[in-house]
Short mmCIF file of C-alpha atoms in Angstrom, two decimals:
data_model
loop_
_atom_site.label_atom_id
_atom_site.label_comp_id
_atom_site.label_asym_id
_atom_site.label_seq_id
_atom_site.Cartn_x
_atom_site.Cartn_y
_atom_site.Cartn_z
CA MET A 18 -42.43 7.01 8.32
CA ASP A 19 -40.09 5.90 10.55
CA GLY A 20 -36.29 5.04 10.11
CA ASN A 21 -36.97 1.21 10.91
CA ARG A 22 -39.33 1.05 8.11
CA MET A 23 -36.68 2.28 5.70
CA THR A 24 -33.64 0.46 7.12
CA GLY A 25 -35.26 -2.44 8.70
CA HIS A 26 -34.91 -6.23 8.42
CA GLY A 27 -36.41 -7.98 5.62
CA VAL A 28 -38.71 -10.99 5.95
CA ASP A 29 -35.74 -13.25 5.71
CA GLY A 30 -33.89 -11.40 8.48
CA THR A 31 -31.33 -9.45 5.93
CA PRO A 32 -31.10 -5.77 6.31
CA SER A 33 -32.88 -4.00 3.55
CA VAL A 34 -32.82 -0.24 2.48
CA THR A 35 -35.87 0.78 0.63
CA LEU A 36 -36.04 4.62 1.07
CA LEU A 37 -35.67 5.48 -2.71
CA ARG A 38 -37.73 2.94 -3.87
CA ASP A 39 -40.48 4.15 -1.38
CA MET A 40 -39.98 7.83 -2.25
CA TYR A 41 -39.98 7.28 -6.07
CA PRO A 42 -42.25 4.27 -7.14
CA ALA A 43 -42.07 5.10 -10.61
CA LEU A 44 -38.40 4.79 -10.37
CA ARG A 45 -38.65 1.19 -9.08
CA ARG A 46 -37.40 -0.65 -12.01
CA PRO A 47 -34.61 1.24 -13.04
CA LEU A 48 -33.44 1.15 -9.37
CA ASP A 49 -33.60 -2.55 -9.38
CA LEU A 50 -31.93 -2.43 -12.72
CA PHE A 51 -28.85 -0.30 -11.11
CA ALA A 52 -28.84 -2.14 -8.04
CA GLN A 53 -28.75 -5.41 -10.12
CA LEU A 54 -25.93 -4.22 -12.36
CA CYS A 55 -23.80 -3.15 -9.38
CA THR A 56 -24.14 -6.69 -8.29
CA LEU A 57 -23.16 -8.29 -11.32
CA GLY A 58 -19.91 -6.28 -11.30
CA PHE A 59 -19.39 -7.12 -7.55
CA ALA A 60 -19.79 -10.79 -8.66
CA LEU A 61 -17.35 -10.52 -11.57
CA LEU A 62 -14.92 -8.78 -8.77
CA ILE A 63 -15.40 -11.77 -6.62
CA ILE A 64 -14.88 -14.34 -9.32
CA ALA A 65 -11.73 -12.44 -10.66
CA ALA A 66 -10.07 -11.90 -7.42
CA GLY A 67 -10.94 -15.28 -6.15
CA SER A 68 -9.63 -17.04 -9.33
CA TYR A 69 -6.36 -15.14 -9.15
CA PHE A 70 -6.17 -16.15 -5.36
CA ALA A 71 -6.62 -20.02 -6.02
CA TRP A 72 -4.54 -19.87 -9.31
CA ASN A 73 -1.86 -18.28 -7.07
CA SER A 74 -1.80 -21.32 -4.60
CA PHE A 75 -2.08 -23.73 -7.21
CA SER A 76 0.89 -22.36 -9.51
CA LYS A 77 2.96 -22.37 -6.27
CA ASN A 78 1.86 -25.42 -5.14
CA ILE A 79 0.78 -24.02 -1.55
CA LEU A 80 -0.36 -26.47 0.90
CA ALA A 81 -2.31 -26.02 3.98
CA ALA A 82 -0.14 -26.43 7.17
CA THR A 83 -1.94 -29.53 8.58
CA MET A 84 -1.23 -32.93 8.58
CA LEU A 85 -3.09 -33.94 5.54
CA GLU A 86 -1.26 -30.94 3.49
CA VAL A 87 -4.21 -30.22 1.31
CA PRO A 88 -3.49 -28.04 -1.61
CA LEU A 89 -5.20 -24.81 -0.55
CA PHE A 90 -6.40 -23.82 -4.16
CA ILE A 91 -9.15 -26.54 -3.30
CA PRO A 92 -10.96 -24.61 -0.51
CA GLN A 93 -10.06 -21.30 -2.15
CA LEU A 94 -12.05 -22.38 -5.08
CA ALA A 95 -15.23 -21.49 -2.91
CA ILE A 96 -14.63 -17.72 -2.92
CA PRO A 97 -14.97 -17.74 -7.15
CA LEU A 98 -17.67 -20.33 -7.09
CA GLY A 99 -19.74 -18.22 -4.66
CA GLY A 100 -19.16 -15.11 -6.85
CA LEU A 101 -20.40 -17.40 -9.87
CA GLY A 102 -23.41 -18.36 -7.99
CA LEU A 103 -24.07 -14.69 -7.42
CA PHE A 104 -23.43 -13.66 -10.87
CA MET A 105 -25.97 -16.36 -12.08
CA GLN A 106 -28.81 -15.69 -9.67
CA THR A 107 -28.83 -11.95 -10.33
CA LEU A 108 -28.55 -12.67 -13.88
CA VAL A 109 -31.74 -14.82 -13.93
CA MET A 110 -33.38 -12.22 -11.80
CA MET A 111 -32.67 -9.55 -14.57
CA LEU A 112 -33.68 -11.95 -17.37
CA THR A 113 -36.99 -12.80 -15.64
CA GLY A 114 -37.97 -9.59 -14.60
CA GLU A 115 -38.41 -11.02 -10.93
CA GLU A 116 -38.72 -8.04 -8.87
CA VAL A 117 -36.31 -7.32 -5.76
CA SER A 118 -38.54 -8.42 -2.84
CA ASN A 119 -39.60 -5.40 -0.74
CA PRO A 120 -40.18 -6.69 3.16
CA HIS A 121 -42.51 -3.91 3.84
CA ALA A 122 -45.00 -4.55 1.12
CA GLY A 123 -48.68 -4.53 2.31
CA ASP A 124 -47.37 -2.69 5.85
#
């Protein structure tokens, strides 16, 4: 088992670490649930911090330093919206039981 298999790149080119899943196949589902719970927590952190960031700009009427003077809360809303998307996708994976993809399955 070479290091590239355990910390290689997935099918979609994203880094993946499958060491524990490969060593303990019986714990695959609990390990996936733990990773998904951590992801939900991270998504909540992004939503909370991004919302605070955008609310601060909105409440202080902070504008972009450009000729258009766009209110900064508008582009800053992308942060909590991205966190919401991450939260919803992870929640769907947890509720449907969709397995976290293993890029090395079948090797």
